[in-house]
Tab-separated table of C-alpha atoms in Angstrom:
chain	number	residue	atom	x	y	z
A	4	UNK	CA	-5.805	-4.111	34.769
A	5	UNK	CA	-9.443	-4.464	35.275
A	6	UNK	CA	-9.359	-1.595	37.798
A	7	UNK	CA	-7.502	0.432	35.401
A	8	UNK	CA	-9.596	0.496	32.500
A	9	UNK	CA	-12.767	0.681	34.627
A	10	UNK	CA	-11.603	3.838	36.561
A	11	UNK	CA	-10.947	5.418	33.132
A	12	UNK	CA	-14.327	4.358	31.546
A	13	UNK	CA	-16.426	5.491	34.899
A	14	UNK	CA	-14.976	8.831	35.315
A	15	UNK	CA	-13.700	10.049	32.049
A	16	UNK	CA	-17.076	11.960	31.286
A	17	UNK	CA	-17.277	13.790	34.593
A	18	UNK	CA	-13.573	14.650	34.194
A	19	UNK	CA	-14.053	16.249	30.953
A	20	UNK	CA	-16.377	18.967	32.507
A	21	UNK	CA	-13.162	20.202	34.324
A	22	UNK	CA	-9.959	21.905	33.258
A	23	UNK	CA	-7.560	19.448	31.787
A	24	UNK	CA	-4.539	20.919	33.342
A	25	UNK	CA	-3.307	18.897	36.306
A	26	UNK	CA	-6.610	17.001	36.686
A	27	UNK	CA	-6.159	13.978	38.640
A	28	UNK	CA	-7.718	11.486	36.181
A	29	UNK	CA	-5.141	13.239	33.343
A	30	UNK	CA	-2.354	12.367	35.563
A	31	UNK	CA	-3.758	8.629	36.339
A	32	UNK	CA	-3.739	8.135	32.627
A	33	UNK	CA	-0.518	9.527	31.795
A	34	UNK	CA	1.720	8.361	34.541
A	35	UNK	CA	-0.145	5.685	36.919
A	36	UNK	CA	-1.649	3.665	33.740
A	37	UNK	CA	1.690	2.998	32.451
A	38	UNK	CA	3.233	1.668	35.576
A	39	UNK	CA	0.087	-0.405	36.127
A	40	UNK	CA	0.342	-2.047	32.858
A	41	UNK	CA	4.119	-2.345	32.858
A	42	UNK	CA	3.903	-4.255	36.156
A	43	UNK	CA	0.817	-6.430	35.268
A	44	UNK	CA	2.556	-8.075	32.172
A	45	UNK	CA	6.243	-7.459	33.177
A	46	UNK	CA	6.859	-5.354	30.073
A	47	UNK	CA	10.670	-5.015	28.676
A	48	UNK	CA	10.949	-1.309	29.155
A	49	UNK	CA	14.366	-1.688	27.120
A	50	UNK	CA	12.369	-2.972	24.207
A	51	UNK	CA	8.914	-1.196	24.591
A	52	UNK	CA	7.566	2.061	25.258
A	53	UNK	CA	4.409	2.799	26.767
A	54	UNK	CA	2.496	5.982	26.928
A	55	UNK	CA	-1.155	7.242	28.100
A	56	UNK	CA	-2.836	10.134	26.540
A	57	UNK	CA	-6.100	12.244	27.302
A	58	UNK	CA	-5.276	14.938	24.948
A	59	UNK	CA	-3.038	18.072	24.788
A	60	UNK	CA	-4.660	21.444	26.112
A	61	UNK	CA	-8.123	19.875	25.987
A	62	UNK	CA	-9.626	16.532	26.858
A	63	UNK	CA	-9.348	14.012	23.771
A	64	UNK	CA	-12.692	12.592	22.591
A	65	UNK	CA	-11.026	9.153	22.806
A	66	UNK	CA	-8.163	8.683	25.327
A	67	UNK	CA	-5.733	5.855	24.853
A	68	UNK	CA	-2.965	4.016	26.475
A	69	UNK	CA	-0.301	2.534	24.060
A	70	UNK	CA	2.589	-0.052	23.810
A	71	UNK	CA	5.154	0.924	21.151
A	72	UNK	CA	8.064	-1.415	20.284
A	73	UNK	CA	10.818	1.149	19.996
A	74	UNK	CA	12.311	-0.396	16.910
A	75	UNK	CA	9.192	0.121	14.926
A	76	UNK	CA	7.756	3.441	16.351
A	77	UNK	CA	7.688	5.612	19.588
A	78	UNK	CA	4.540	7.585	18.658
A	79	UNK	CA	0.967	7.062	17.708
A	80	UNK	CA	1.550	9.060	14.508
A	81	UNK	CA	3.350	6.475	12.338
A	82	UNK	CA	4.200	2.727	12.347
A	83	UNK	CA	2.384	-0.217	14.229
A	84	UNK	CA	1.553	-0.282	17.788
A	85	UNK	CA	-0.905	-1.705	20.218
A	86	UNK	CA	-3.400	0.667	21.894
A	87	UNK	CA	-6.268	0.438	24.394
A	88	UNK	CA	-8.818	2.903	22.872
A	89	UNK	CA	-11.565	4.099	24.838
A	90	UNK	CA	-14.916	4.616	23.232
A	91	UNK	CA	-16.003	8.525	23.456
A	92	UNK	CA	-19.201	7.519	24.984
A	93	UNK	CA	-17.133	5.621	27.637
A	94	UNK	CA	-19.285	2.068	26.826
A	95	UNK	CA	-16.162	0.179	26.740
A	96	UNK	CA	-12.723	-0.040	25.306
A	97	UNK	CA	-11.089	-1.808	22.677
A	98	UNK	CA	-7.724	-3.519	22.499
A	99	UNK	CA	-6.366	-2.727	19.224
A	100	UNK	CA	-3.159	-3.659	16.873
A	101	UNK	CA	-3.315	-0.260	15.250
A	102	UNK	CA	-1.129	2.098	13.010
A	103	UNK	CA	-0.470	5.711	12.624
A	104	UNK	CA	-3.001	7.802	10.879
A	105	UNK	CA	-0.832	10.973	10.677
A	106	UNK	CA	1.658	9.297	8.442
A	107	UNK	CA	-0.975	8.274	5.737
A	108	UNK	CA	-2.559	11.640	5.961
A	109	UNK	CA	0.630	13.780	5.674
A	110	UNK	CA	1.980	11.732	2.799
A	111	UNK	CA	-1.339	11.226	0.807
A	112	UNK	CA	-3.642	13.926	2.066
A	113	UNK	CA	-6.813	13.190	3.861
A	114	UNK	CA	-8.923	11.496	1.224
A	115	UNK	CA	-6.518	9.345	-0.569
A	116	UNK	CA	-4.928	8.670	2.994
A	117	UNK	CA	-8.421	7.019	4.053
A	118	UNK	CA	-7.977	4.807	1.053
A	119	UNK	CA	-4.429	3.717	1.591
A	120	UNK	CA	-4.494	3.042	5.648
A	121	UNK	CA	-7.545	0.821	4.916
A	122	UNK	CA	-5.600	-1.094	2.202
A	123	UNK	CA	-2.659	-1.553	4.755
A	124	UNK	CA	-5.303	-2.669	7.668
A	125	UNK	CA	-6.988	-5.062	5.275
A	126	UNK	CA	-3.415	-6.472	3.875
A	127	UNK	CA	-2.351	-7.131	7.346
A	128	UNK	CA	-5.470	-8.813	8.120
A	129	UNK	CA	-4.604	-11.325	5.465
A	130	UNK	CA	-1.139	-11.385	6.295
A	131	UNK	CA	-1.898	-12.248	10.060
A	132	UNK	CA	-4.865	-14.477	9.501
A	133	UNK	CA	-3.215	-17.545	11.005
A	134	UNK	CA	-2.303	-15.706	13.915
A	135	UNK	CA	-5.610	-14.114	15.007
A	136	UNK	CA	-7.704	-16.964	16.312
A	137	UNK	CA	-8.017	-14.975	19.682
A	138	UNK	CA	-8.837	-11.653	18.161
A	139	UNK	CA	-11.269	-10.150	15.961
A	140	UNK	CA	-10.616	-7.996	12.610
A	141	UNK	CA	-13.984	-6.709	12.337
A	142	UNK	CA	-14.185	-2.687	12.029
A	143	UNK	CA	-14.318	-0.736	15.238
A	144	UNK	CA	-16.639	1.908	16.455
A	145	UNK	CA	-15.374	4.590	18.806
A	146	UNK	CA	-18.780	6.162	19.211
A	147	UNK	CA	-18.001	9.770	18.587
A	148	UNK	CA	-21.693	10.458	17.992
A	149	UNK	CA	-21.030	11.977	14.396
A	150	UNK	CA	-18.611	14.224	15.566
A	151	UNK	CA	-15.934	15.113	12.806
A	152	UNK	CA	-12.404	14.075	14.735
A	153	UNK	CA	-9.763	13.079	12.363
A	154	UNK	CA	-7.809	11.350	14.908
A	155	UNK	CA	-10.760	9.300	15.942
A	156	UNK	CA	-11.496	8.339	12.190
A	157	UNK	CA	-7.791	7.462	12.025
A	158	UNK	CA	-7.932	4.911	14.957
A	159	UNK	CA	-10.843	3.246	13.358
A	160	UNK	CA	-9.458	2.992	9.868
A	161	UNK	CA	-5.910	2.108	11.163
A	162	UNK	CA	-7.479	-0.814	13.348
A	163	UNK	CA	-5.921	-4.357	12.211
A	164	UNK	CA	-7.223	-6.503	14.923
A	165	UNK	CA	-8.155	-6.728	18.528
A	166	UNK	CA	-10.915	-7.267	21.418
A	167	UNK	CA	-13.736	-5.286	22.747
A	168	UNK	CA	-14.618	-5.203	26.437
A	169	UNK	CA	-17.838	-3.669	27.597
A	170	UNK	CA	-17.936	-1.553	30.724
A	171	UNK	CA	-20.883	-3.659	32.056
A	172	UNK	CA	-18.663	-7.007	31.208
A	173	UNK	CA	-15.290	-6.187	31.971
A	174	UNK	CA	-13.114	-9.358	32.174
A	175	UNK	CA	-10.689	-10.117	34.938
A	176	UNK	CA	-7.020	-8.965	35.107
A	177	UNK	CA	-5.930	-12.117	34.393
A	178	UNK	CA	-7.748	-12.481	31.187
A	179	UNK	CA	-7.052	-9.098	30.373
A	180	UNK	CA	-3.333	-9.457	30.918
A	181	UNK	CA	-3.438	-12.601	28.756
A	182	UNK	CA	-5.288	-10.871	25.699
A	183	UNK	CA	-2.480	-8.083	25.964
A	184	UNK	CA	0.398	-10.677	26.026
A	185	UNK	CA	-1.111	-12.494	23.093
A	186	UNK	CA	-1.450	-9.366	20.819
A	187	UNK	CA	2.121	-8.598	21.718
A	188	UNK	CA	2.814	-12.023	20.222
A	189	UNK	CA	1.034	-10.730	17.184
A	190	UNK	CA	2.889	-7.421	17.344
A	191	UNK	CA	6.176	-9.568	16.877
A	192	UNK	CA	4.784	-11.383	14.011
A	193	UNK	CA	4.473	-7.915	12.353
A	194	UNK	CA	7.907	-6.697	13.152
A	195	UNK	CA	9.269	-10.250	11.789
A	196	UNK	CA	7.311	-9.423	8.319
A	197	UNK	CA	8.592	-5.807	7.911
A	198	UNK	CA	10.259	-5.464	4.483
A	199	UNK	CA	13.821	-4.348	5.448
A	200	UNK	CA	12.831	-3.326	8.876
A	201	UNK	CA	11.180	-0.532	7.403
A	202	UNK	CA	7.496	0.660	8.021
A	203	UNK	CA	7.411	2.768	4.911
A	204	UNK	CA	8.762	0.311	2.479
A	205	UNK	CA	6.166	-2.422	4.024
A	206	UNK	CA	3.323	-0.242	3.575
A	207	UNK	CA	4.383	0.785	0.049
A	208	UNK	CA	4.674	-3.251	-0.537
A	209	UNK	CA	1.330	-4.034	0.989
A	210	UNK	CA	-0.400	-0.961	-0.855
A	211	UNK	CA	1.112	-2.012	-4.257
A	212	UNK	CA	0.199	-5.603	-4.167
A	213	UNK	CA	-3.204	-4.952	-2.669
A	214	UNK	CA	-3.756	-2.899	-5.787
A	215	UNK	CA	-2.554	-5.366	-7.999
A	216	UNK	CA	-4.104	-8.264	-6.498
A	217	UNK	CA	-0.761	-10.031	-5.536
A	218	UNK	CA	-1.391	-10.525	-1.691
A	219	UNK	CA	-2.610	-14.023	-2.183
A	220	UNK	CA	0.848	-15.435	-3.809
A	221	UNK	CA	3.254	-16.752	-1.498
A	222	UNK	CA	6.085	-14.212	-0.857
A	223	UNK	CA	9.305	-15.184	-2.139
A	224	UNK	CA	12.832	-13.444	-2.431
A	225	UNK	CA	12.867	-11.368	-5.579
A	226	UNK	CA	14.716	-8.478	-7.313
A	227	UNK	CA	11.961	-5.985	-6.820
A	228	UNK	CA	12.789	-3.792	-4.027
A	229	UNK	CA	12.268	-0.235	-4.955
A	230	UNK	CA	9.676	-0.834	-7.369
A	231	UNK	CA	7.015	-0.231	-4.836
A	232	UNK	CA	8.426	2.796	-3.646
A	233	UNK	CA	8.689	4.094	-7.380
A	234	UNK	CA	5.050	3.112	-8.005
A	235	UNK	CA	3.772	4.787	-4.694
A	236	UNK	CA	5.915	8.082	-5.484
A	237	UNK	CA	5.533	8.088	-9.326
A	238	UNK	CA	4.309	11.970	-9.138
A	239	UNK	CA	8.064	12.767	-8.392
A	240	UNK	CA	9.196	10.446	-11.464
A	241	UNK	CA	11.240	12.151	-14.265
A	242	UNK	CA	10.580	10.640	-17.816
A	243	UNK	CA	13.001	11.864	-20.879
A	244	UNK	CA	11.767	11.579	-24.533
A	245	UNK	CA	14.456	10.296	-27.009
A	246	UNK	CA	14.544	9.963	-30.788
A	247	UNK	CA	13.299	6.511	-32.087
A	248	UNK	CA	16.137	4.459	-32.820
A	249	UNK	CA	16.871	4.210	-36.722
A	250	UNK	CA	17.493	0.766	-36.600
A	251	UNK	CA	18.645	-2.282	-34.154
A	252	UNK	CA	18.243	-5.957	-33.728
A	253	UNK	CA	17.968	-7.037	-29.880
A	254	UNK	CA	20.754	-9.113	-28.846
A	255	UNK	CA	19.815	-12.602	-27.856
A	256	UNK	CA	20.157	-12.574	-23.954
A	257	UNK	CA	21.543	-15.960	-23.902
A	258	UNK	CA	22.348	-18.908	-26.475
A	259	UNK	CA	19.336	-21.295	-26.346
A	260	UNK	CA	20.095	-24.143	-23.928
A	261	UNK	CA	18.052	-27.021	-23.457
A	262	UNK	CA	19.249	-27.855	-20.013
A	263	UNK	CA	16.521	-28.420	-17.322
A	264	UNK	CA	16.407	-25.735	-14.979
A	265	UNK	CA	14.164	-24.403	-11.963
A	266	UNK	CA	12.529	-20.798	-12.698
A	267	UNK	CA	10.220	-19.099	-9.899
A	268	UNK	CA	7.835	-18.194	-12.406
A	269	UNK	CA	5.474	-16.697	-9.636
A	270	UNK	CA	8.383	-14.156	-8.518
A	271	UNK	CA	9.271	-13.474	-12.187
A	272	UNK	CA	5.795	-12.587	-12.820
A	273	UNK	CA	5.451	-10.287	-9.909
A	274	UNK	CA	8.297	-8.424	-10.797
A	275	UNK	CA	7.536	-8.216	-14.312
A	276	UNK	CA	3.868	-6.894	-13.478
A	277	UNK	CA	5.123	-4.460	-10.959
A	278	UNK	CA	7.652	-3.254	-13.381
A	279	UNK	CA	5.098	-2.678	-16.146
A	280	UNK	CA	2.803	-0.929	-13.618
A	281	UNK	CA	5.263	1.487	-12.749
A	282	UNK	CA	6.303	2.368	-16.433
A	283	UNK	CA	2.475	2.794	-17.167
A	284	UNK	CA	2.174	5.388	-14.024
A	285	UNK	CA	5.349	7.555	-15.157
A	286	UNK	CA	3.664	7.620	-18.760
A	287	UNK	CA	0.413	8.669	-17.245
A	288	UNK	CA	2.062	11.397	-15.301
A	289	UNK	CA	3.990	12.390	-18.501
A	290	UNK	CA	0.928	12.742	-20.707
A	291	UNK	CA	-0.944	14.734	-17.959
A	292	UNK	CA	2.110	17.020	-17.413
A	293	UNK	CA	2.325	17.564	-21.386
A	294	UNK	CA	-1.253	18.644	-21.675
A	295	UNK	CA	-1.313	20.930	-18.527
A	296	UNK	CA	1.876	22.519	-19.867
A	297	UNK	CA	0.186	23.308	-23.196
A	298	UNK	CA	-2.863	24.843	-21.712
A	299	UNK	CA	-4.940	21.599	-22.201
A	300	UNK	CA	-6.300	20.882	-18.448
A	301	UNK	CA	-9.622	19.833	-19.695
A	302	UNK	CA	-7.914	16.997	-21.965
A	303	UNK	CA	-5.576	16.090	-19.113
A	304	UNK	CA	-8.285	15.591	-16.669
A	305	UNK	CA	-10.077	12.791	-19.102
A	306	UNK	CA	-7.034	10.731	-19.402
A	307	UNK	CA	-7.733	7.277	-18.348
A	308	UNK	CA	-5.524	4.392	-17.142
A	309	UNK	CA	-7.438	1.657	-18.986
A	310	UNK	CA	-5.407	-1.346	-18.038
A	311	UNK	CA	-6.262	-0.640	-14.308
A	312	UNK	CA	-9.789	0.917	-14.703
A	313	UNK	CA	-11.054	-1.743	-17.545
A	314	UNK	CA	-8.607	-4.501	-17.378
A	315	UNK	CA	-5.808	-5.831	-19.406
A	316	UNK	CA	-7.960	-6.939	-22.647
A	317	UNK	CA	-8.132	-3.691	-24.160
A	318	UNK	CA	-5.204	-3.650	-26.225
A	319	UNK	CA	-3.641	-0.616	-24.759
A	320	UNK	CA	-2.775	0.626	-21.477
A	321	UNK	CA	-3.714	4.346	-21.480
A	322	UNK	CA	-6.204	6.492	-23.230
A	323	UNK	CA	-4.610	10.118	-23.735
A	324	UNK	CA	-5.039	13.053	-26.225
A	325	UNK	CA	-3.147	15.161	-28.690
A	326	UNK	CA	-3.404	18.985	-28.415
A	327	UNK	CA	-6.309	18.868	-31.175
A	328	UNK	CA	-8.281	16.565	-28.753
A	329	UNK	CA	-7.710	13.201	-31.023
A	330	UNK	CA	-7.607	10.156	-28.803
A	331	UNK	CA	-4.416	8.477	-28.349
A	332	UNK	CA	-4.218	4.528	-27.386
A	333	UNK	CA	-1.069	4.129	-25.576
A	334	UNK	CA	0.465	0.716	-25.011
A	335	UNK	CA	3.472	1.077	-22.714
A	336	UNK	CA	6.593	-1.394	-22.585
A	337	UNK	CA	9.186	-0.881	-19.746
A	338	UNK	CA	12.439	-2.623	-18.972
A	339	UNK	CA	15.266	-1.451	-16.629
A	340	UNK	CA	17.929	-2.195	-19.326
A	341	UNK	CA	18.604	-0.173	-22.487
A	342	UNK	CA	16.471	0.605	-25.350
A	343	UNK	CA	17.784	-2.611	-27.456
A	344	UNK	CA	16.659	-5.005	-24.763
A	345	UNK	CA	13.863	-7.419	-26.011
A	346	UNK	CA	10.264	-6.812	-25.009
A	347	UNK	CA	7.054	-9.030	-25.125
A	348	UNK	CA	3.810	-8.102	-27.115
A	349	UNK	CA	0.672	-10.034	-27.176
A	350	UNK	CA	-1.455	-10.892	-30.068
A	351	UNK	CA	-4.115	-8.865	-29.011
A	352	UNK	CA	-1.609	-5.804	-28.792
A	353	UNK	CA	-0.574	-6.186	-32.317
A	354	UNK	CA	-4.021	-6.653	-33.717
A	355	UNK	CA	-5.180	-3.453	-31.888
A	356	UNK	CA	-2.484	-1.502	-33.366
A	357	UNK	CA	-3.328	-2.855	-37.015
A	358	UNK	CA	-7.135	-2.018	-36.251
A	359	UNK	CA	-6.282	1.616	-34.684
A	360	UNK	CA	-2.964	2.300	-36.436
A	361	UNK	CA	-3.585	6.040	-36.689
A	362	UNK	CA	-4.323	6.736	-33.114
A	363	UNK	CA	-2.113	3.803	-31.672
A	364	UNK	CA	1.325	4.572	-29.785
A	365	UNK	CA	3.527	2.325	-28.303
A	366	UNK	CA	5.690	4.112	-25.429
A	367	UNK	CA	8.958	2.186	-25.146
A	368	UNK	CA	10.092	3.127	-21.471
A	369	UNK	CA	13.774	1.894	-20.708
A	370	UNK	CA	16.874	2.602	-18.636
A	371	UNK	CA	14.301	2.712	-15.811
A	372	UNK	CA	15.841	3.674	-12.501
A	373	UNK	CA	13.812	2.752	-9.453
A	374	UNK	CA	16.201	4.244	-7.029
A	375	UNK	CA	15.904	7.609	-8.693
A	376	UNK	CA	12.414	6.935	-10.176
A	377	UNK	CA	13.556	7.999	-13.691
A	378	UNK	CA	13.567	6.647	-17.225
A	379	UNK	CA	14.010	7.383	-21.034
A	380	UNK	CA	11.450	6.514	-23.795
A	381	UNK	CA	10.673	6.746	-27.350
A	382	UNK	CA	7.461	6.470	-29.273
A	383	UNK	CA	6.518	4.217	-32.103
A	384	UNK	CA	3.227	5.359	-33.949
A	385	UNK	CA	0.977	3.101	-36.199
A	386	UNK	CA	0.652	-0.444	-37.011
A	387	UNK	CA	3.255	-2.083	-35.094
A	388	UNK	CA	3.745	-5.115	-37.705
A	389	UNK	CA	5.121	-2.360	-40.329
A	390	UNK	CA	7.559	-1.184	-37.783
A	391	UNK	CA	9.250	-4.003	-35.242
A	392	UNK	CA	10.796	-6.908	-35.879
A	393	UNK	CA	8.644	-9.941	-34.392
A	394	UNK	CA	10.118	-13.293	-32.974
A	395	UNK	CA	7.398	-16.002	-32.404
A	396	UNK	CA	7.641	-16.993	-28.308
A	397	UNK	CA	4.448	-19.360	-28.169
A	398	UNK	CA	2.263	-21.214	-30.726
A	399	UNK	CA	-1.445	-22.314	-30.497
A	400	UNK	CA	-1.976	-25.812	-31.654
A	401	UNK	CA	-5.139	-25.924	-33.662
A	402	UNK	CA	-4.843	-29.353	-34.799
A	403	UNK	CA	-2.972	-32.269	-35.981
A	404	UNK	CA	-1.471	-32.721	-39.592
A	405	UNK	CA	-2.731	-35.572	-41.670
A	406	UNK	CA	-0.534	-38.554	-41.359
A	407	UNK	CA	0.965	-40.341	-44.231
């Protein structure tokens, strides 16, 4: 293995001066390197696919040799894989647990894709921290001399963990082989943590939980399947405005019981927070679409997701505008069940609705279908204490009553 890596590092620059077609080094990387690697660590070819690349049509700035778990991906364009990435200046090579940049670029476009792939990389570093004793999760530098190259940038952003080997201080073949086997062990751990064996669902989960600060919470089984996808694809969501119900009293979900029971409050809070976030996003889209449809693109651009940009203490979730440019303070309440389902309000939200009654709107989102990414809603306008029926849930103890 040492000879393999050094052969590429020491001869690639010179090879690039010649035509790529049928070049000896190109054939060596594409074919011979795969055989050498497979033999060195006894790769299970039924489970893993090995591939070497020096580019297509012209020499790549960064050649690579990759190991793909076939059940995760068979391409460097998507999913997670192990790869040797040779620096463009041939000063060394990285052994990297990486991920496909093309997937993020195609799904989110380049600018947002950079943000998303970085979130996933960072999330995996947290998820795998106990397994990374032998590897670094510092950023990698492929020394491309400032040259614009989307693929090289993608390799750098997609790096999760690995090791760097300098051309001047290349470890022995035995040590290189051991490192690769250890990283394959980490790769197996990644596979074991995939959500429903799906790279896309896993990426959605990691991105959403990263956005919401939930990655430090121990994972439990919950009923939140699908919400991550709804959040990540909210631009495809559909929201239908319905009339405000004339009158209803929400049914008690269950008779009150004082029987002790164990409740997974962490899981419950996570689900509620995700569902609330999903509801806010589809309302955000609805408001922007409405203003743009009515010929008010300047107002649409001024809409703000207050709960995400400034925090939860403002008393409302979204700052929007009516067609005359007046501000709308929108609080969003979301449930999966019908319009008569109970929902919670904070004292802060109620007080804000009193203070800003003329500009306050509660968007009651219900029948949220996370599979179809659609929901219904109605709007309440004004001081909520004059509109809704409230039931106290918690109390603040301000002191003690005088004893007799």
